[in-house]
CSV table of C-alpha atoms (C1' of nucleotides) and ligand atoms in Angstrom, one decimal:
chain,number,residue,atom,x,y,z
A,1,MET,CA,-95.6,-16.3,66.5
A,2,ASP,CA,-96.3,-12.8,65.3
A,3,GLN,CA,-92.6,-12.1,65.7
A,4,LEU,CA,-91.9,-14.5,62.9
A,5,ARG,CA,-94.3,-12.9,60.5
A,6,GLU,CA,-92.8,-9.6,61.2
A,7,THR,CA,-89.3,-10.8,60.4
A,8,LEU,CA,-90.4,-12.5,57.2
A,9,LYS,CA,-92.4,-9.5,56.1
A,10,GLY,CA,-89.5,-7.2,56.9
A,11,HIS,CA,-87.5,-9.2,54.4
A,12,GLN,CA,-90.2,-9.1,51.8
A,13,LEU,CA,-91.0,-12.8,52.2
A,14,ARG,CA,-94.4,-14.4,52.2
A,15,THR,CA,-95.5,-16.1,55.4
A,16,THR,CA,-95.5,-19.8,55.0
A,17,THR,CA,-95.6,-22.4,57.7
A,18,CYS,CA,-92.3,-23.9,56.5
A,19,ARG,CA,-90.5,-20.5,56.8
A,20,GLU,CA,-92.1,-19.9,60.2
A,21,ASP,CA,-91.0,-23.3,61.4
A,22,VAL,CA,-87.4,-23.0,60.1
A,23,LEU,CA,-87.0,-19.5,61.5
A,24,SER,CA,-88.5,-20.6,64.8
A,25,THR,CA,-86.1,-23.5,65.0
A,26,PHE,CA,-83.2,-21.2,64.5
A,27,ILE,CA,-84.5,-18.9,67.3
A,28,THR,CA,-85.2,-21.6,69.8
A,29,LYS,CA,-82.1,-23.8,69.3
A,30,LYS,CA,-79.5,-21.1,69.5
A,31,ASN,CA,-76.6,-22.8,67.7
A,32,ALA,CA,-75.7,-23.2,64.1
A,33,LEU,CA,-77.8,-25.7,62.2
A,34,SER,CA,-77.2,-27.8,59.2
A,35,HIS,CA,-79.8,-28.8,56.7
A,36,GLY,CA,-79.8,-32.2,58.3
A,37,ASP,CA,-80.5,-30.7,61.7
A,38,LEU,CA,-83.5,-28.9,60.4
A,39,GLU,CA,-84.7,-32.0,58.6
A,40,GLY,CA,-84.4,-33.8,61.9
A,41,ALA,CA,-86.2,-31.0,63.8
A,42,LEU,CA,-89.0,-30.5,61.4
A,43,GLY,CA,-89.4,-34.1,60.7
A,44,GLU,CA,-91.9,-35.2,58.1
A,45,ASN,CA,-93.6,-31.9,57.9
A,46,TYR,CA,-91.8,-30.6,54.9
A,47,ASP,CA,-90.0,-31.9,51.8
A,48,ARG,CA,-86.2,-31.9,51.9
A,49,VAL,CA,-86.2,-29.6,48.8
A,50,THR,CA,-88.4,-27.1,50.5
A,51,ILE,CA,-86.0,-26.8,53.4
A,52,TYR,CA,-83.1,-26.4,51.0
A,53,ARG,CA,-85.0,-23.6,49.2
A,54,THR,CA,-86.0,-22.0,52.5
A,55,LEU,CA,-82.3,-21.9,53.6
A,56,LYS,CA,-81.3,-20.4,50.2
A,57,THR,CA,-84.0,-17.8,50.4
A,58,PHE,CA,-83.1,-16.9,54.0
A,59,LEU,CA,-79.4,-16.6,53.0
A,60,GLU,CA,-80.2,-14.3,50.1
A,61,LYS,CA,-82.4,-12.1,52.2
A,62,GLY,CA,-79.9,-11.8,55.0
A,63,ILE,CA,-81.9,-13.7,57.6
A,64,ILE,CA,-79.2,-16.3,58.1
A,65,HIS,CA,-75.5,-16.6,57.3
A,66,LYS,CA,-73.2,-19.5,56.4
A,67,VAL,CA,-71.0,-20.9,59.1
A,68,LEU,CA,-67.9,-22.7,57.9
A,69,ASP,CA,-67.2,-26.1,59.2
A,70,ASP,CA,-64.7,-28.9,58.6
A,71,GLU,CA,-67.4,-31.4,58.1
A,72,GLY,CA,-70.3,-29.7,56.3
A,73,LEU,CA,-71.9,-26.3,56.1
A,74,ARG,CA,-74.1,-24.9,58.8
A,75,TYR,CA,-76.2,-21.8,59.1
A,76,ALA,CA,-77.0,-19.3,61.9
A,77,LEU,CA,-79.2,-16.3,62.4
A,78,CYS,CA,-77.9,-12.9,61.5
A,79,SER,CA,-78.2,-10.9,64.6
A,80,HIS,CA,-77.6,-7.4,63.4
A,81,SER,CA,-80.2,-6.9,60.7
A,82,CYS,CA,-78.6,-7.9,57.5
A,83,SER,CA,-80.4,-7.3,54.2
A,84,GLU,CA,-80.3,-8.5,50.6
A,85,GLU,CA,-77.7,-5.7,49.9
A,86,LYS,CA,-75.6,-5.6,53.0
A,87,HIS,CA,-74.7,-9.0,54.4
A,88,GLN,CA,-71.6,-8.8,56.5
A,89,HIS,CA,-70.3,-10.4,59.6
A,90,ASP,CA,-67.1,-10.2,61.5
A,91,HIS,CA,-67.8,-12.3,64.6
A,92,ILE,CA,-66.2,-15.5,65.5
A,93,HIS,CA,-67.6,-19.0,65.4
A,94,PHE,CA,-66.7,-21.6,67.9
A,95,LYS,CA,-67.1,-25.3,67.4
A,96,CYS,CA,-66.9,-27.7,70.4
A,97,SER,CA,-65.2,-31.0,69.6
A,98,GLU,CA,-67.0,-32.6,72.5
A,99,CYS,CA,-70.6,-31.8,72.0
A,100,GLY,CA,-70.3,-30.9,68.4
A,101,GLU,CA,-72.2,-27.6,68.7
A,102,THR,CA,-71.1,-24.6,66.8
A,103,ASN,CA,-72.1,-21.2,68.0
A,104,CYS,CA,-71.7,-17.6,67.0
A,105,ILE,CA,-69.8,-15.5,69.5
A,106,GLU,CA,-71.4,-12.3,68.5
A,107,ASN,CA,-69.5,-10.0,70.8
A,108,LEU,CA,-66.1,-11.2,69.8
A,109,HIS,CA,-64.9,-9.7,66.6
A,110,ILE,CA,-62.3,-11.0,64.1
A,111,PRO,CA,-59.1,-9.0,64.6
A,112,ALA,CA,-57.9,-7.0,61.6
A,113,VAL,CA,-55.2,-8.5,59.5
A,114,GLN,CA,-52.7,-6.8,57.3
A,115,LEU,CA,-53.0,-8.6,54.0
A,116,PRO,CA,-50.1,-8.6,51.5
A,117,MET,CA,-50.1,-6.0,48.7
A,118,GLY,CA,-52.8,-6.6,46.1
A,119,TYR,CA,-55.3,-8.5,48.2
A,120,GLN,CA,-58.7,-6.9,48.7
A,121,ALA,CA,-60.7,-8.4,51.5
A,122,GLN,CA,-64.5,-8.5,51.5
A,123,ASN,CA,-65.5,-11.2,53.9
A,124,PHE,CA,-64.1,-12.9,57.0
A,125,ASN,CA,-64.8,-16.3,58.5
A,126,LEU,CA,-63.0,-17.5,61.6
A,127,LEU,CA,-63.8,-20.9,63.0
A,128,ILE,CA,-62.2,-21.8,66.3
A,129,GLN,CA,-62.4,-25.4,67.4
A,130,GLY,CA,-61.9,-26.5,70.9
A,131,THR,CA,-63.9,-27.2,74.1
A,132,CYS,CA,-66.8,-25.1,75.0
A,133,PRO,CA,-67.7,-24.0,78.6
A,134,LYS,CA,-70.4,-26.6,79.0
A,135,CYS,CA,-67.9,-29.4,78.1
A,136,SER,CA,-64.8,-28.3,80.0
B,1,MET,CA,-39.7,-37.7,41.5
B,2,ASP,CA,-37.4,-38.9,44.3
B,3,GLN,CA,-38.5,-36.0,46.3
B,4,LEU,CA,-42.0,-37.5,46.4
B,5,ARG,CA,-40.7,-40.9,47.6
B,6,GLU,CA,-38.8,-39.2,50.3
B,7,THR,CA,-41.9,-37.3,51.6
B,8,LEU,CA,-44.0,-40.4,51.5
B,9,LYS,CA,-41.4,-42.5,53.2
B,10,GLY,CA,-40.9,-39.8,55.8
B,11,HIS,CA,-44.5,-40.2,56.8
B,12,GLN,CA,-44.4,-44.0,56.9
B,13,LEU,CA,-46.3,-44.4,53.7
B,14,ARG,CA,-45.7,-46.9,50.9
B,15,THR,CA,-44.8,-45.4,47.5
B,16,THR,CA,-47.7,-45.9,45.0
B,17,THR,CA,-48.2,-44.1,41.8
B,18,CYS,CA,-51.5,-42.6,43.0
B,19,ARG,CA,-49.9,-41.1,46.1
B,20,GLU,CA,-47.0,-39.8,44.0
B,21,ASP,CA,-49.4,-38.2,41.5
B,22,VAL,CA,-51.7,-36.7,44.2
B,23,LEU,CA,-48.7,-35.3,46.1
B,24,SER,CA,-47.2,-34.0,42.9
B,25,THR,CA,-50.4,-32.3,41.9
B,26,PHE,CA,-50.5,-30.5,45.2
B,27,ILE,CA,-46.9,-29.4,44.7
B,28,THR,CA,-47.2,-28.1,41.1
B,29,LYS,CA,-50.6,-26.4,41.4
B,30,LYS,CA,-50.0,-24.4,44.5
B,31,ASN,CA,-53.5,-23.6,45.5
B,32,ALA,CA,-56.0,-25.6,47.7
B,33,LEU,CA,-57.6,-28.5,45.9
B,34,SER,CA,-60.9,-30.3,46.3
B,35,HIS,CA,-61.4,-33.9,45.6
B,36,GLY,CA,-63.1,-33.0,42.4
B,37,ASP,CA,-60.0,-30.9,41.3
B,38,LEU,CA,-57.8,-33.9,41.8
B,39,GLU,CA,-60.2,-36.2,40.0
B,40,GLY,CA,-60.1,-33.7,37.1
B,41,ALA,CA,-56.3,-33.4,37.2
B,42,LEU,CA,-55.6,-37.1,37.4
B,43,GLY,CA,-58.3,-38.0,35.0
B,44,GLU,CA,-59.1,-41.6,34.4
B,45,ASN,CA,-55.9,-42.9,36.0
B,46,TYR,CA,-57.4,-43.7,39.4
B,47,ASP,CA,-60.6,-44.6,41.0
B,48,ARG,CA,-62.5,-41.9,42.8
B,49,VAL,CA,-62.4,-44.0,46.0
B,50,THR,CA,-58.7,-44.3,45.8
B,51,ILE,CA,-58.3,-40.5,45.6
B,52,TYR,CA,-60.6,-40.1,48.6
B,53,ARG,CA,-58.6,-42.6,50.6
B,54,THR,CA,-55.3,-41.0,49.6
B,55,LEU,CA,-56.6,-37.6,50.8
B,56,LYS,CA,-57.7,-39.2,54.1
B,57,THR,CA,-54.3,-40.9,54.5
B,58,PHE,CA,-52.5,-37.6,53.7
B,59,LEU,CA,-54.7,-35.8,56.2
B,60,GLU,CA,-54.0,-38.3,59.0
B,61,LYS,CA,-50.2,-38.3,58.3
B,62,GLY,CA,-50.0,-34.6,58.3
B,63,ILE,CA,-49.1,-34.1,54.7
B,64,ILE,CA,-52.1,-32.0,53.9
B,65,HIS,CA,-54.6,-30.0,55.9
B,66,LYS,CA,-58.2,-29.1,55.4
B,67,VAL,CA,-59.1,-25.7,54.0
B,68,LEU,CA,-62.6,-24.6,55.0
B,69,ASP,CA,-64.8,-23.2,52.3
B,70,ASP,CA,-68.3,-22.0,52.0
B,71,GLU,CA,-68.9,-24.3,49.0
B,72,GLY,CA,-67.1,-27.5,49.8
B,73,LEU,CA,-63.9,-28.7,51.5
B,74,ARG,CA,-60.5,-28.2,50.0
B,75,TYR,CA,-57.0,-29.4,51.0
B,76,ALA,CA,-53.6,-27.9,50.9
B,77,LEU,CA,-50.1,-29.0,51.6
B,78,CYS,CA,-48.8,-28.6,55.1
B,79,SER,CA,-45.7,-26.5,54.7
B,80,HIS,CA,-44.0,-26.9,58.1
B,81,SER,CA,-43.6,-30.6,58.6
B,82,CYS,CA,-46.7,-31.7,60.4
B,83,SER,CA,-46.9,-35.3,61.6
B,84,GLU,CA,-49.5,-37.8,62.8
B,85,GLU,CA,-49.3,-36.4,66.3
B,86,LYS,CA,-48.8,-32.6,65.8
B,87,HIS,CA,-51.0,-31.2,63.2
B,88,GLN,CA,-51.5,-27.5,63.7
B,89,HIS,CA,-51.7,-24.4,61.5
B,90,ASP,CA,-52.3,-20.8,62.2
B,91,HIS,CA,-52.0,-19.2,58.8
B,92,ILE,CA,-54.7,-17.5,56.8
B,93,HIS,CA,-56.5,-18.8,53.8
B,94,PHE,CA,-57.6,-16.4,51.0
B,95,LYS,CA,-60.3,-17.2,48.5
B,96,CYS,CA,-60.6,-15.1,45.4
B,97,SER,CA,-64.2,-14.5,44.4
B,98,GLU,CA,-63.1,-13.8,40.8
B,99,CYS,CA,-60.9,-16.8,39.9
B,100,GLY,CA,-62.1,-19.0,42.6
B,101,GLU,CA,-58.7,-20.0,43.8
B,102,THR,CA,-58.0,-20.5,47.4
B,103,ASN,CA,-54.5,-20.2,48.7
B,104,CYS,CA,-52.6,-20.5,51.9
B,105,ILE,CA,-50.9,-17.3,53.0
B,106,GLU,CA,-48.2,-19.0,55.0
B,107,ASN,CA,-46.4,-15.9,56.3
B,108,LEU,CA,-49.6,-14.3,57.6
B,109,HIS,CA,-50.7,-15.6,61.0
B,110,ILE,CA,-54.1,-15.6,62.6
B,111,PRO,CA,-54.0,-12.9,65.3
B,112,ALA,CA,-54.7,-14.1,68.8
B,113,VAL,CA,-58.2,-13.6,70.2
B,114,GLN,CA,-59.3,-13.4,73.7
B,115,LEU,CA,-62.1,-16.0,74.1
B,116,PRO,CA,-64.7,-15.6,76.8
B,117,MET,CA,-64.3,-17.6,80.0
B,118,GLY,CA,-64.5,-21.3,79.7
B,119,TYR,CA,-63.6,-21.7,76.1
B,120,GLN,CA,-60.5,-23.6,75.3
B,121,ALA,CA,-59.2,-23.2,71.8
B,122,GLN,CA,-57.3,-25.9,69.9
B,123,ASN,CA,-57.5,-25.1,66.3
B,124,PHE,CA,-58.0,-22.0,64.1
B,125,ASN,CA,-59.4,-21.5,60.6
B,126,LEU,CA,-59.6,-18.1,59.1
B,127,LEU,CA,-60.9,-17.8,55.5
B,128,ILE,CA,-60.8,-14.3,54.0
B,129,GLN,CA,-62.7,-13.9,50.8
B,130,GLY,CA,-62.1,-11.1,48.3
B,131,THR,CA,-60.1,-10.3,45.2
B,132,CYS,CA,-56.6,-11.7,44.8
B,133,PRO,CA,-53.7,-9.7,43.3
B,134,LYS,CA,-54.0,-11.5,39.9
B,135,CYS,CA,-57.6,-10.5,39.6
B,136,SER,CA,-57.6,-6.9,40.9
C,1,DA,C1',-116.1,-13.1,50.0
C,2,DA,C1',-114.5,-14.3,45.4
C,3,DT,C1',-110.9,-13.6,41.9
C,4,DC,C1',-106.4,-13.4,40.4
C,5,DC,C1',-101.4,-13.7,39.8
C,6,DA,C1',-97.2,-14.4,41.5
C,7,DC,C1',-94.9,-17.1,44.5
C,8,DT,C1',-94.1,-21.4,47.0
C,9,DT,C1',-94.4,-26.3,47.6
C,10,DG,C1',-94.0,-31.4,46.7
C,11,DC,C1',-92.7,-34.8,43.8
C,12,DA,C1',-89.7,-37.1,40.8
C,13,DA,C1',-85.5,-37.4,38.9
C,14,DC,C1',-81.0,-36.3,38.8
C,15,DA,C1',-75.9,-35.1,39.9
C,16,DG,C1',-72.3,-34.9,43.1
C,17,DA,C1',-69.9,-36.1,47.4
C,18,DG,C1',-68.4,-39.4,50.4
C,19,DT,C1',-68.3,-44.3,52.7
C,20,DT,C1',-67.9,-49.4,53.1
C,21,DG,C1',-66.8,-54.5,52.1
C,22,DC,C1',-64.3,-57.4,49.6
C,23,DA,C1',-61.3,-59.7,46.3
C,24,DA,C1',-57.4,-58.7,43.3
C,25,DA,C1',-53.1,-56.3,42.8
C,26,DA,C1',-49.0,-54.0,44.4
C,27,DT,C1',-45.4,-53.0,47.9
C,28,DA,C1',-41.8,-53.9,51.0
C,29,DT,C1',-39.3,-57.5,53.5
C,30,DT,C1',-37.1,-62.0,53.9
D,1,DA,C1',-38.7,-65.9,44.5
D,2,DA,C1',-41.9,-66.3,48.5
D,3,DT,C1',-44.3,-63.9,52.0
D,4,DA,C1',-47.0,-60.8,54.9
D,5,DT,C1',-49.1,-56.5,54.7
D,6,DT,C1',-50.9,-52.6,52.6
D,7,DT,C1',-53.3,-50.6,48.8
D,8,DT,C1',-56.4,-50.5,44.9
D,9,DG,C1',-60.6,-51.0,42.0
D,10,DC,C1',-65.1,-52.3,41.7
D,11,DA,C1',-69.8,-52.4,43.2
D,12,DA,C1',-73.0,-50.9,46.0
D,13,DC,C1',-74.6,-47.7,49.0
D,14,DT,C1',-75.9,-43.3,51.7
D,15,DC,C1',-76.0,-38.5,52.2
D,16,DT,C1',-76.1,-33.9,50.2
D,17,DG,C1',-77.7,-30.7,47.1
D,18,DT,C1',-80.1,-29.2,42.5
D,19,DT,C1',-83.6,-28.7,38.8
D,20,DG,C1',-88.2,-28.8,36.2
D,21,DC,C1',-92.8,-28.9,36.5
D,22,DA,C1',-97.5,-29.2,38.0
D,23,DA,C1',-100.4,-28.4,41.9
D,24,DG,C1',-101.3,-25.5,45.8
D,25,DT,C1',-101.1,-21.2,48.6
D,26,DG,C1',-100.6,-16.2,50.1
D,27,DG,C1',-101.9,-11.8,49.7
D,28,DA,C1',-103.4,-8.0,47.1
D,29,DT,C1',-107.4,-6.3,44.6
D,30,DT,C1',-111.9,-6.0,43.4
E,201,MN,MN1,-72.4,-16.3,63.1
E,202,MN,MN1,-53.2,-23.7,54.6
E,203,ZN,ZN1,-69.3,-28.5,74.0
E,204,ZN,ZN1,-58.2,-14.3,41.7
DNA sequence: AATCCACTTGCAACAGAGTTGCAAAATATT
DNA sequence: AATATTTTGCAACTCTGTTGCAAGTGGATT
């Protein structure tokens, strides 16, 4: 529980129960979560809007990152300490078509690609869909 | 105009003005389009619902494919003839942070990645964000 | 411990995205 | 021209996300 306060403080955020609970949910469930997932997990405790704002704040501060999806945005914890300034990722995301879970594969990096002349890359997002180990 | 009928017929679809217009819009604008983009382009001509259904039909028939985005789904033409059965892509998508356009880079393929044991990949989606040639 | 200010929350209201059922209209076939 | 089948528009709805504002809370300072 003190772990959570530390993380929040480390990102210049006030400790509130909503932020603790959202952060805690990301830590315990280990997969990528949508706003709806959080709303389901935290139930009636908080207003929808508050959860939206918490996600937005966490995004800006570099606590979570967006995970692209073909049916709605999800979010996942930033493992390597991102901050408000530096907020970059190059790991792969895997979505299982069976169980529906999306996970960061932290130790698998997106291979470099040689873009055509004139393109300047800043950010990479690779989503692989298929069957996860649990479901195959 | 006959080109459009051919394409539709080739995918076992009846020729309707909405389908022609949507297809035509994808062909003339060459970038990825959201439902809202099409609604804007086709104005008052068609009901929102009809455009949604047209997109859904085109998706199923392999005329267009989804383009993942961090702020809402887009769609783009399938270049190599996809069909209802086979619907696969391995090209890269580039989104420009300046002009907001997202484009298929057809001749640039997603490099192979060695997934950990137990993962079975079926589908790849790589979005690179940065600055496009026009905007740099 | 009480005060204070900035930040955060809940509520209400809204805008946008996407879906469903159904009757009317359009398409392709005979 | 008549028909069977598909497609469209409309209405109604759900789900997602945003904004303004007043009330409530966190944390620093006294
Ligand atoms: Mn991730
Ligand atoms: Mn594409
Ligand atoms: Zn699975
Ligand atoms: Zn651009």
